[in-house]
mmCIF file with all atom_site columns, C-alpha atoms in Angstrom:
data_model
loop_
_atom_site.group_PDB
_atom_site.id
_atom_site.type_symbol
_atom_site.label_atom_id
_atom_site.label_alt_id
_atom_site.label_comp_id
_atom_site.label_asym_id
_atom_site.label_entity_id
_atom_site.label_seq_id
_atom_site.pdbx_PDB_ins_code
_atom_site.Cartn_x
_atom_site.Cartn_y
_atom_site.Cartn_z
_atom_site.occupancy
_atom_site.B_iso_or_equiv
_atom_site.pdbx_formal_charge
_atom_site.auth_seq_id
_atom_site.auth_comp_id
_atom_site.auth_asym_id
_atom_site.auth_atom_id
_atom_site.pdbx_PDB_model_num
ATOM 1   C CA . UNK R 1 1   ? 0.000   0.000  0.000  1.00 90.00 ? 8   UNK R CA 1
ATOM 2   C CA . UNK R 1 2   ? 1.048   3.339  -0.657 1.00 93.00 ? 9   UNK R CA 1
ATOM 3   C CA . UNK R 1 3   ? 1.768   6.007  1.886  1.00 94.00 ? 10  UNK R CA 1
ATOM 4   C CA . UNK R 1 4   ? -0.649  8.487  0.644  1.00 94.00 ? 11  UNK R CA 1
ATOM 5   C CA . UNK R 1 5   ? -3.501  5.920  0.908  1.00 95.00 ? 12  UNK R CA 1
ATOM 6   C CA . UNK R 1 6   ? -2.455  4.783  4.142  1.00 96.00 ? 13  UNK R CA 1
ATOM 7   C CA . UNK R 1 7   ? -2.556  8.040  5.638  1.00 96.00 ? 14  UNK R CA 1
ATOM 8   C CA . UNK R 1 8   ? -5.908  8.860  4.058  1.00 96.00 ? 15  UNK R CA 1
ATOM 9   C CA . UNK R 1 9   ? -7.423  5.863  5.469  1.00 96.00 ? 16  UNK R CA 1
ATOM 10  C CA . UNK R 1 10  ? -6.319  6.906  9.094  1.00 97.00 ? 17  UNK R CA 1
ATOM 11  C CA . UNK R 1 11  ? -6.948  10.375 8.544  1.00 97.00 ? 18  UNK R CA 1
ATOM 12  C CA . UNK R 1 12  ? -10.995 9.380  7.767  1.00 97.00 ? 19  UNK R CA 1
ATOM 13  C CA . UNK R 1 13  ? -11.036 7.211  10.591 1.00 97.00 ? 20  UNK R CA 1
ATOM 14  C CA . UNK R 1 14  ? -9.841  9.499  13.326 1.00 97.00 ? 21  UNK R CA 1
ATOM 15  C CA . UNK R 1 15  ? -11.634 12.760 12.072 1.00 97.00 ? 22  UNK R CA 1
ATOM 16  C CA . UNK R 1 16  ? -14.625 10.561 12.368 1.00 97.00 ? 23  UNK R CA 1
ATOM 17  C CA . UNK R 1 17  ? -13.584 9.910  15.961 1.00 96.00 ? 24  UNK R CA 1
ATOM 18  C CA . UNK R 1 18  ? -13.495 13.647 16.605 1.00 96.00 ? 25  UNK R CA 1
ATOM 19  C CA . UNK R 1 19  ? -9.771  14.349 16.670 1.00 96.00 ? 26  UNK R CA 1
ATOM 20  C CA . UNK R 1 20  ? -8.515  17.354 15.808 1.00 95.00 ? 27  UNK R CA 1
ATOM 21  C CA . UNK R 1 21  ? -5.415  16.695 14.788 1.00 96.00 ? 28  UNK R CA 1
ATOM 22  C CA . UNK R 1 22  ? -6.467  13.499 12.549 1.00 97.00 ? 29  UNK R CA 1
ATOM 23  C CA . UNK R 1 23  ? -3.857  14.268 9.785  1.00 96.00 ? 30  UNK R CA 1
ATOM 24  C CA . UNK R 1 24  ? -1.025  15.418 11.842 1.00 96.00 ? 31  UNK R CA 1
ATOM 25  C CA . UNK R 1 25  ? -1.539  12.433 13.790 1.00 97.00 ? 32  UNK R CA 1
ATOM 26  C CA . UNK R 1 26  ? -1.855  10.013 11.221 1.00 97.00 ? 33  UNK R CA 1
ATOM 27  C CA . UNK R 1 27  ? 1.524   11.245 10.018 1.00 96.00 ? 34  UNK R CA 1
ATOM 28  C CA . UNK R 1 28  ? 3.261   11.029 13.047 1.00 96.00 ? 35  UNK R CA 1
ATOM 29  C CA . UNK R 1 29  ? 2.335   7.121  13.507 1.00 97.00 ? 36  UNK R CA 1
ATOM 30  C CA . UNK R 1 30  ? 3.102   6.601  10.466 1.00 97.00 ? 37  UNK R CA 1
ATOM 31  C CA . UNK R 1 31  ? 6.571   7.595  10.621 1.00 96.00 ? 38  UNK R CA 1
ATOM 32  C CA . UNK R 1 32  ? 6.961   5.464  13.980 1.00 96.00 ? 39  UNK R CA 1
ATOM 33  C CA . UNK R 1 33  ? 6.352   2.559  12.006 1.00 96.00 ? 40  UNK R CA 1
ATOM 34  C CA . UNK R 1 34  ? 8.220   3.238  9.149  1.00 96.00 ? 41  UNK R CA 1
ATOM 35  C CA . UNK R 1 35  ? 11.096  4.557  11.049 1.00 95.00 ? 42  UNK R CA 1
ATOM 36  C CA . UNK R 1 36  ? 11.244  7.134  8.712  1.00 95.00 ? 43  UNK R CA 1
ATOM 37  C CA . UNK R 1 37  ? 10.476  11.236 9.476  1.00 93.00 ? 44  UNK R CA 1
ATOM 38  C CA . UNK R 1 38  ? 7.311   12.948 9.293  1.00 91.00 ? 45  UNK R CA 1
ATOM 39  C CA . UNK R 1 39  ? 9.301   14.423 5.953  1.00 93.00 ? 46  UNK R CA 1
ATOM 40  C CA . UNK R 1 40  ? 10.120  11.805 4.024  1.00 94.00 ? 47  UNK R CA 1
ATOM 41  C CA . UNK R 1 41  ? 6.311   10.403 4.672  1.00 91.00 ? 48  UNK R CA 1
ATOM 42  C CA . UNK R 1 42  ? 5.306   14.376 3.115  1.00 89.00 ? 49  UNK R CA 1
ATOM 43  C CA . UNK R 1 43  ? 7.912   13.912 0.109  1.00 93.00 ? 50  UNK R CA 1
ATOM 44  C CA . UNK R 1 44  ? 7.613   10.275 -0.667 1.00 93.00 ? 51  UNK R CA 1
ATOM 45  C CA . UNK R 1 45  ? 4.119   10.208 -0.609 1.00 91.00 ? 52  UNK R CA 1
ATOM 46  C CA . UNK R 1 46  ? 3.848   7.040  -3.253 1.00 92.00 ? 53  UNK R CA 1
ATOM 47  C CA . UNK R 1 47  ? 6.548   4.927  -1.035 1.00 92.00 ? 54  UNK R CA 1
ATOM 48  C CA . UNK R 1 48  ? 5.104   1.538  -0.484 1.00 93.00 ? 55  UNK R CA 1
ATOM 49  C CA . UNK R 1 49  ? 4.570   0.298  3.387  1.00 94.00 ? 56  UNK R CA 1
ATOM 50  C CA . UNK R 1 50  ? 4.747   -3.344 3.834  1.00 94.00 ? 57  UNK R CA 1
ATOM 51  C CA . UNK R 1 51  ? 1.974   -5.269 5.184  1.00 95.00 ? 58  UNK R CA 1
ATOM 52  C CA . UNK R 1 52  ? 3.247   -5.863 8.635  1.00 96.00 ? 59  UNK R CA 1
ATOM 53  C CA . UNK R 1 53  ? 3.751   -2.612 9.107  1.00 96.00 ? 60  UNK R CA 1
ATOM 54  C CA . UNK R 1 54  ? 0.623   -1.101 7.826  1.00 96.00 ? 61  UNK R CA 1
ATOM 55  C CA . UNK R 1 55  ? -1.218  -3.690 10.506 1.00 97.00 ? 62  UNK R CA 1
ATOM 56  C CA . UNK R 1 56  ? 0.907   -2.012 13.465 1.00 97.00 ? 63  UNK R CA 1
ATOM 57  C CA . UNK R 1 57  ? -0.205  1.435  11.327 1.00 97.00 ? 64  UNK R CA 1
ATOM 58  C CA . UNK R 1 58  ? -3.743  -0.023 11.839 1.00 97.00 ? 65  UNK R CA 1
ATOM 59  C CA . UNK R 1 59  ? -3.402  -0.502 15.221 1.00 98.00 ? 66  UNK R CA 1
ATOM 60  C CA . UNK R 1 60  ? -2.033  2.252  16.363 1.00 97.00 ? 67  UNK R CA 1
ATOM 61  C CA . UNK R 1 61  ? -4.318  4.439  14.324 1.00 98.00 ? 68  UNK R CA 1
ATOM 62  C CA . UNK R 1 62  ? -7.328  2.186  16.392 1.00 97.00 ? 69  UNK R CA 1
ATOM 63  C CA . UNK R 1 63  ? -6.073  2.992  19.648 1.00 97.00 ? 70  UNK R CA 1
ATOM 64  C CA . UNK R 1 64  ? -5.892  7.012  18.971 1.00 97.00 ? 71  UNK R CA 1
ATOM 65  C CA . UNK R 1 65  ? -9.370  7.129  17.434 1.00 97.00 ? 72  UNK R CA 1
ATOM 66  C CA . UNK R 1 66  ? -10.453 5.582  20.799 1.00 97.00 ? 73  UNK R CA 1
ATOM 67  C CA . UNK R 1 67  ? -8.741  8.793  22.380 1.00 95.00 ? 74  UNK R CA 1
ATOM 68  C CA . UNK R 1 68  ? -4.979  7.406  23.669 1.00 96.00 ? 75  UNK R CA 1
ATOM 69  C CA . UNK R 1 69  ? -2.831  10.537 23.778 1.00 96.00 ? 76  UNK R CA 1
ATOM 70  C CA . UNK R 1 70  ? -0.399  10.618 20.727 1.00 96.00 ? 77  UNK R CA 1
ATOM 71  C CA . UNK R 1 71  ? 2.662   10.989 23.116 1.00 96.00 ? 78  UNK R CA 1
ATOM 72  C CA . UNK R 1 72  ? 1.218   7.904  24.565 1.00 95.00 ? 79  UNK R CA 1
ATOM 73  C CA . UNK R 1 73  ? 1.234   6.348  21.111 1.00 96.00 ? 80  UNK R CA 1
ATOM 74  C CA . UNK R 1 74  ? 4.615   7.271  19.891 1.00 96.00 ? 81  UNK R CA 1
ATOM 75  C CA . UNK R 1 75  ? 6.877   6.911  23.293 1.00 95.00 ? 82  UNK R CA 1
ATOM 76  C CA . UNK R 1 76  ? 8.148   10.599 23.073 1.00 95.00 ? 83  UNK R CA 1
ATOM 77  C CA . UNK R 1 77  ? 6.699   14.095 23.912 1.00 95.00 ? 84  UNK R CA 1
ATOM 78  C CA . UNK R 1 78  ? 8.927   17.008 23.355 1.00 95.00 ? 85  UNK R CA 1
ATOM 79  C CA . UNK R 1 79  ? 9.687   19.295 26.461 1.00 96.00 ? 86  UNK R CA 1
ATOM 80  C CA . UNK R 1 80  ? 11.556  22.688 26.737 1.00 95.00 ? 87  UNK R CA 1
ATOM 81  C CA . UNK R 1 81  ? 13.934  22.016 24.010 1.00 94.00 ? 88  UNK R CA 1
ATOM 82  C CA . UNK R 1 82  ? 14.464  18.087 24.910 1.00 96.00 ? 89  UNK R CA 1
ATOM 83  C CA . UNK R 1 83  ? 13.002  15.148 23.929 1.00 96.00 ? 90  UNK R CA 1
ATOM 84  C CA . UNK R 1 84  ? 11.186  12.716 26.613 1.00 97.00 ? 91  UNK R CA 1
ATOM 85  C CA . UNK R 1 85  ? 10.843  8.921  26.606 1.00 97.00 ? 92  UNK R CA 1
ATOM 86  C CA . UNK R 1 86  ? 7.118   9.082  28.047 1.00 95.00 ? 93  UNK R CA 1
ATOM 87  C CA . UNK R 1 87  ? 4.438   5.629  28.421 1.00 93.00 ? 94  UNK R CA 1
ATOM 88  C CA . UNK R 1 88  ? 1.307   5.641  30.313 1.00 90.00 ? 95  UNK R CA 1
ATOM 89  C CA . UNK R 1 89  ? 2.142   5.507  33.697 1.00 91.00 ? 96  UNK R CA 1
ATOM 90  C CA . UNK R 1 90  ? 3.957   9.043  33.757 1.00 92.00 ? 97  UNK R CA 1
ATOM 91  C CA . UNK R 1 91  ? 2.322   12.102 32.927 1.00 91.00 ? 98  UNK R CA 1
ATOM 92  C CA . UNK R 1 92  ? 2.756   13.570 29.534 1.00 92.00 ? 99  UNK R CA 1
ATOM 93  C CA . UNK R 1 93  ? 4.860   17.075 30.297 1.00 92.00 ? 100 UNK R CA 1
ATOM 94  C CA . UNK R 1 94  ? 2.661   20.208 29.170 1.00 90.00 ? 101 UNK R CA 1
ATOM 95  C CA . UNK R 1 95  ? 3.711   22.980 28.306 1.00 90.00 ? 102 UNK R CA 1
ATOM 96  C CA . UNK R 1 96  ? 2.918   25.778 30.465 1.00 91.00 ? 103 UNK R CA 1
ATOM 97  C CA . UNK R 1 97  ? 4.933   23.183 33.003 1.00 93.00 ? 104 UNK R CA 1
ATOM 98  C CA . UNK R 1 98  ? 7.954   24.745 31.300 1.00 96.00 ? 105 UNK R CA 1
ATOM 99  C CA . UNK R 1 99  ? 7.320   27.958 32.910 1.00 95.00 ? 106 UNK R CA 1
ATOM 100 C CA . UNK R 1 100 ? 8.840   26.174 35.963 1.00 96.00 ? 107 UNK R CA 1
ATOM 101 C CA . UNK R 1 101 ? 12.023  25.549 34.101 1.00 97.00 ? 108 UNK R CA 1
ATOM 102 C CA . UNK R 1 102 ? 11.893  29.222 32.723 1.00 97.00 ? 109 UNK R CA 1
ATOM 103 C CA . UNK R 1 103 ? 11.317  30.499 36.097 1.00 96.00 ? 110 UNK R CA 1
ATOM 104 C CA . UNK R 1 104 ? 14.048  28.408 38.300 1.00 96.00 ? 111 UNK R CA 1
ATOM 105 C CA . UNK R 1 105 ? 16.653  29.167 35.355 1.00 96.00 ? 112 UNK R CA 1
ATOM 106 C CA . UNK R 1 106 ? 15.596  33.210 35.610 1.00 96.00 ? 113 UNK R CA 1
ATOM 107 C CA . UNK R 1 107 ? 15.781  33.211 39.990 1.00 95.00 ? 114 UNK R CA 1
ATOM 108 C CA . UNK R 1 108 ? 18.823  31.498 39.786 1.00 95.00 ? 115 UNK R CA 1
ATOM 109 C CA . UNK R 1 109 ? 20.695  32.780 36.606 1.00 93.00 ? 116 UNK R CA 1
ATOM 110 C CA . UNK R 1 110 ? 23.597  34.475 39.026 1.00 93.00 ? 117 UNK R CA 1
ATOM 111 C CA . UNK R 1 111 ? 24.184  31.715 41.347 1.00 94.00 ? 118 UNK R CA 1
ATOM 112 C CA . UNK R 1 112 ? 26.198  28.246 41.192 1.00 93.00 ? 119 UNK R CA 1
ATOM 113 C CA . UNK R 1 113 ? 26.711  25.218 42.154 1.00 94.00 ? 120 UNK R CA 1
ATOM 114 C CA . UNK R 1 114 ? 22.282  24.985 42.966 1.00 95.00 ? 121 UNK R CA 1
ATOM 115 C CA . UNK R 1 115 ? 21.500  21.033 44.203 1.00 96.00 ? 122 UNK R CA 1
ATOM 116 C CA . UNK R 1 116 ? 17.615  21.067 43.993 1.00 97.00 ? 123 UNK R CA 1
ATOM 117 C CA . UNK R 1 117 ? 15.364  18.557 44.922 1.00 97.00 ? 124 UNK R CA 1
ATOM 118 C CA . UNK R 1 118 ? 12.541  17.917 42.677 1.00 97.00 ? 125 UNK R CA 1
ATOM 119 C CA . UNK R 1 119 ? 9.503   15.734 44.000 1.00 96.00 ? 126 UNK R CA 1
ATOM 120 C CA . UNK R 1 120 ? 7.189   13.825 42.302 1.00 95.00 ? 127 UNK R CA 1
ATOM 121 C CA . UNK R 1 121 ? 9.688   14.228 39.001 1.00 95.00 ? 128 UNK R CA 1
ATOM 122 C CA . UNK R 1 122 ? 7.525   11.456 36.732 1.00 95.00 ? 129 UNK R CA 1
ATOM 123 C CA . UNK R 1 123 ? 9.664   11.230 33.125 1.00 96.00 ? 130 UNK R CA 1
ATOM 124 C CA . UNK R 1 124 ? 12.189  13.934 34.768 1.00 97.00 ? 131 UNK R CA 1
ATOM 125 C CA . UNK R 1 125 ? 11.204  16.592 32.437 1.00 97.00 ? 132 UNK R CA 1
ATOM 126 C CA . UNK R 1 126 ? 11.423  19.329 34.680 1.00 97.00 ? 133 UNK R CA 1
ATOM 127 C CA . UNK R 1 127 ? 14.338  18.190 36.534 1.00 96.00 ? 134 UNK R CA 1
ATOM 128 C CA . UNK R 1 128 ? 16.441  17.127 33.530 1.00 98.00 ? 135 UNK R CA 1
ATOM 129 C CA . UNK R 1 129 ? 15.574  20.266 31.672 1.00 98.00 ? 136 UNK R CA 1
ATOM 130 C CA . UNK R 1 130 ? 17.119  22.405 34.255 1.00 98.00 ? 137 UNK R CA 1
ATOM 131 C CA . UNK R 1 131 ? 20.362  20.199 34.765 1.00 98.00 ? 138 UNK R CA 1
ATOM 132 C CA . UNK R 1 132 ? 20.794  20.526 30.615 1.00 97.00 ? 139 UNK R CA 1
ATOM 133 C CA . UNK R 1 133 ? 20.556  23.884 30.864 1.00 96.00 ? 140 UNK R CA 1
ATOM 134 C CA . UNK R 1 134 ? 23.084  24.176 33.618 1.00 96.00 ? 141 UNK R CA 1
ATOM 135 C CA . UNK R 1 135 ? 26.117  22.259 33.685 1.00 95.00 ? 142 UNK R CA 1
ATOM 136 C CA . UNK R 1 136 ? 27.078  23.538 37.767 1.00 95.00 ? 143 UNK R CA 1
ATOM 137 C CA . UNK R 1 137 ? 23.811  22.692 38.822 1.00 97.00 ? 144 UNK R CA 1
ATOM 138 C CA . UNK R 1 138 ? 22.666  19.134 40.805 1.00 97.00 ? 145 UNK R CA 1
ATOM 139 C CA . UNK R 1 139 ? 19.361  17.347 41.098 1.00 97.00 ? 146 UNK R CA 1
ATOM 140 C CA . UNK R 1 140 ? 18.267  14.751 43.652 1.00 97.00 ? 147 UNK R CA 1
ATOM 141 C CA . UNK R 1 141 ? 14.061  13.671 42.271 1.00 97.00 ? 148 UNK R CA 1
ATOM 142 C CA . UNK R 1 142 ? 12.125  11.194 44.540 1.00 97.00 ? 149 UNK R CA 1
ATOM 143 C CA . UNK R 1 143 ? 9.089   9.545  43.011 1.00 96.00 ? 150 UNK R CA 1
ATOM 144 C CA . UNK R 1 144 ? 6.679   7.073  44.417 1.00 95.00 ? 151 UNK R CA 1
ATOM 145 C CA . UNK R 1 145 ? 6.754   5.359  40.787 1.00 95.00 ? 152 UNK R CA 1
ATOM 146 C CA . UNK R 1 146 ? 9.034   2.758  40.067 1.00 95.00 ? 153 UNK R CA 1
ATOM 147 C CA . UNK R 1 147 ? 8.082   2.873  36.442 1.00 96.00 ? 154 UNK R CA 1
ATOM 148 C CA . UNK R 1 148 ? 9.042   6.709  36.980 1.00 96.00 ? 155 UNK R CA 1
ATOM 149 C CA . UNK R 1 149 ? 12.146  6.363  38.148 1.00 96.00 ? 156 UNK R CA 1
ATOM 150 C CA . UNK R 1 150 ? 13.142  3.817  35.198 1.00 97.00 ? 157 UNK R CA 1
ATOM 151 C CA . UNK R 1 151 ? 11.888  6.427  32.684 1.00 97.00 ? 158 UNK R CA 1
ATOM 152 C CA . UNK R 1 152 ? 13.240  9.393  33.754 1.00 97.00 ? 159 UNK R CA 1
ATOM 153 C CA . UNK R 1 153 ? 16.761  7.359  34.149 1.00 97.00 ? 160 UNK R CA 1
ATOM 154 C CA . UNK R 1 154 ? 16.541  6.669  30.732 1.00 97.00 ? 161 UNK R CA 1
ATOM 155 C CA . UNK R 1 155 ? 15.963  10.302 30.114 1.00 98.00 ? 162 UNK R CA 1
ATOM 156 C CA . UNK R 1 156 ? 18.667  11.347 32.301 1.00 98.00 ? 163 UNK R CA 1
ATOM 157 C CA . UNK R 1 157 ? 21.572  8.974  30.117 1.00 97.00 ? 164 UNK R CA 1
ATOM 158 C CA . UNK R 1 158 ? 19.597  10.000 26.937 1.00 97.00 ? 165 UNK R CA 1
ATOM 159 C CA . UNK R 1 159 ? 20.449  14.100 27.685 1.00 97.00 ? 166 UNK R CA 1
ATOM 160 C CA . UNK R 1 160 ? 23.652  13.130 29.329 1.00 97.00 ? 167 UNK R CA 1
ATOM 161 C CA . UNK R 1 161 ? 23.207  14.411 32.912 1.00 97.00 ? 168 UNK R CA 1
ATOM 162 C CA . UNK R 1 162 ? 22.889  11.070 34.986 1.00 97.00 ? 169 UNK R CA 1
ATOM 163 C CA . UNK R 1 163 ? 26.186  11.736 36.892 1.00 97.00 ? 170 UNK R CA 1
ATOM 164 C CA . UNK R 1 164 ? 24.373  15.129 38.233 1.00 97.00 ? 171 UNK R CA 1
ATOM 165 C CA . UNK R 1 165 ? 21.241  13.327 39.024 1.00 97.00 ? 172 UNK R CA 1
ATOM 166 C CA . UNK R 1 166 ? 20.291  11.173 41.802 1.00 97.00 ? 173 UNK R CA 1
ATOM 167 C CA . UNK R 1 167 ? 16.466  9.386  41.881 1.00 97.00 ? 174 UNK R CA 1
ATOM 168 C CA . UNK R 1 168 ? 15.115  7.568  44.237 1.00 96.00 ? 175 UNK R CA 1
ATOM 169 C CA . UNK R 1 169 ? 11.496  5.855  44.682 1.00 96.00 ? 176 UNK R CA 1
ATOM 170 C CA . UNK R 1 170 ? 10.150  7.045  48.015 1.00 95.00 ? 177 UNK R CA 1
ATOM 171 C CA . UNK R 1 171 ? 7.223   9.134  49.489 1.00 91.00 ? 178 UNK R CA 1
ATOM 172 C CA . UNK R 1 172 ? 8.400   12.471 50.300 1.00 90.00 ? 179 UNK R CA 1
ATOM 173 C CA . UNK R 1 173 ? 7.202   12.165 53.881 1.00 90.00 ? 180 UNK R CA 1
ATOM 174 C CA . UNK R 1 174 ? 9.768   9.282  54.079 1.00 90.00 ? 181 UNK R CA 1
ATOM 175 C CA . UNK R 1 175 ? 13.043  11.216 52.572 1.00 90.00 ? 182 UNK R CA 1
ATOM 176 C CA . UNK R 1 176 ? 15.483  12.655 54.284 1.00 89.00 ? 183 UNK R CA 1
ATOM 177 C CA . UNK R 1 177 ? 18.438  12.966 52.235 1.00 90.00 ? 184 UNK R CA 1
ATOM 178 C CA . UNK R 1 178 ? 20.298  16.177 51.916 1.00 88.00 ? 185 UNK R CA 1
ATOM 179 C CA . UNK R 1 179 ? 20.114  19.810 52.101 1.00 94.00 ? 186 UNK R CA 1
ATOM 180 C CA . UNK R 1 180 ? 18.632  22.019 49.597 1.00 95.00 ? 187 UNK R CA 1
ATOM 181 C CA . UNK R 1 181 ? 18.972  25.331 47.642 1.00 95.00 ? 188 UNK R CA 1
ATOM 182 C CA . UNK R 1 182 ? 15.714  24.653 46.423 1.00 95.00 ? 189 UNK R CA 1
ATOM 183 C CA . UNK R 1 183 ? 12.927  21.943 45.947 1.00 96.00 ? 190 UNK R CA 1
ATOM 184 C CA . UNK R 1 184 ? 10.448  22.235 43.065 1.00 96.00 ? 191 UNK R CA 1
ATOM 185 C CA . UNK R 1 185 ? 7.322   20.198 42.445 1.00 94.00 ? 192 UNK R CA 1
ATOM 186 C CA . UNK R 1 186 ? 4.752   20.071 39.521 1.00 92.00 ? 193 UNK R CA 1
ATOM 187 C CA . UNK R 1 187 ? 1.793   17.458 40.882 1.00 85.00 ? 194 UNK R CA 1
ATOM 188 C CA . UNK R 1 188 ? -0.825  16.318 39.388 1.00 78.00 ? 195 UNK R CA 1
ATOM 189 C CA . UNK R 1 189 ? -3.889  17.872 39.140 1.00 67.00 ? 196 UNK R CA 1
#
């Protein structure tokens, strides 16, 4: 099957499932599959996609039209200027969350050396954002996930700040560890 058709297809069945973003969405999936960019899908419209691929296609398109968040479907959400490893059991970063980052990175432009505590960090956006934006700064992150912690490790090896990171899986009325310059938090809500 061709590209173009296979989009089409998906694009028909989620705008009949009310989402907004049917084509842009049918796109992206389609370049997780493929392993190819949302580009290449644009420019190479009459590519072919091989069966077993256009059944994952399928699939994937199935579980959007039934409302699964896109970040959910492609493993990734994008974050201040980083790119997250994300699944269902952490929260998908949202934007205006990055006003955090903007606002801990303005307060504390002038100083050094800051080792901040972040709780509840879920896929470490917040956290990890801040510690790739400055290279003097340190992060301890407590979680009550375990699946948390595993994600936002990956994240942390992914931007390269894991040896200025520690994470551990505890309730914050348990921890203990270690003074801070400042302790952020973004729960749910």
């Amino acid at each position: 099957m061709k590209l173009d058709i296979a989009i089409n297809n998906a694009y028909e069945k989620l705008k009949k499932n009310n989402i907004k973003s049917a084509l842009l969405d049918s796109e992206l999936l389609l370049s997780k599959v493929i392993n190819k960019s949302r580009e290449f899908i644009i420019l190479n419209i009459k590519h072919n996609v091989n069966e077993k691929d256009y059944f994952y296609f399928q699939e994937l398109i199935k579980e959007r039209a039934k409302g699964k968040p896109i970040a959910h479907l492609l493993g990734k959400k994008f974050f201040w200027k980083y790119e997250f490893k994300i699944n269902g059991k952490v929260l998908i970063p949202r934007p205006d969350t990055e006003i955090i980052v903007e606002q801990v990175l303005n307060i504390y432009k002038k100083k050094n050396n800051v080792n901040f505590l972040d709780i509840g960090f879920g896929s470490g956006c917040i956290l990890l954002s801040i510690l790739k934006e400055r290279e003097d700064f340190k992060a301890t992150g407590i979680d009550i996930s375990g699946n948390a912690l595993k994600i936002c490790n990956i994240n942390a090896y992914k931007l390269g700040v894991k040896n200025r990171v520690r994470l551990f899986k505890t309730n914050v009325d348990k921890f203990s560890k270690g003074k801070y310059d400042l302790i952020i938090s973004n729960p749910p809500y």
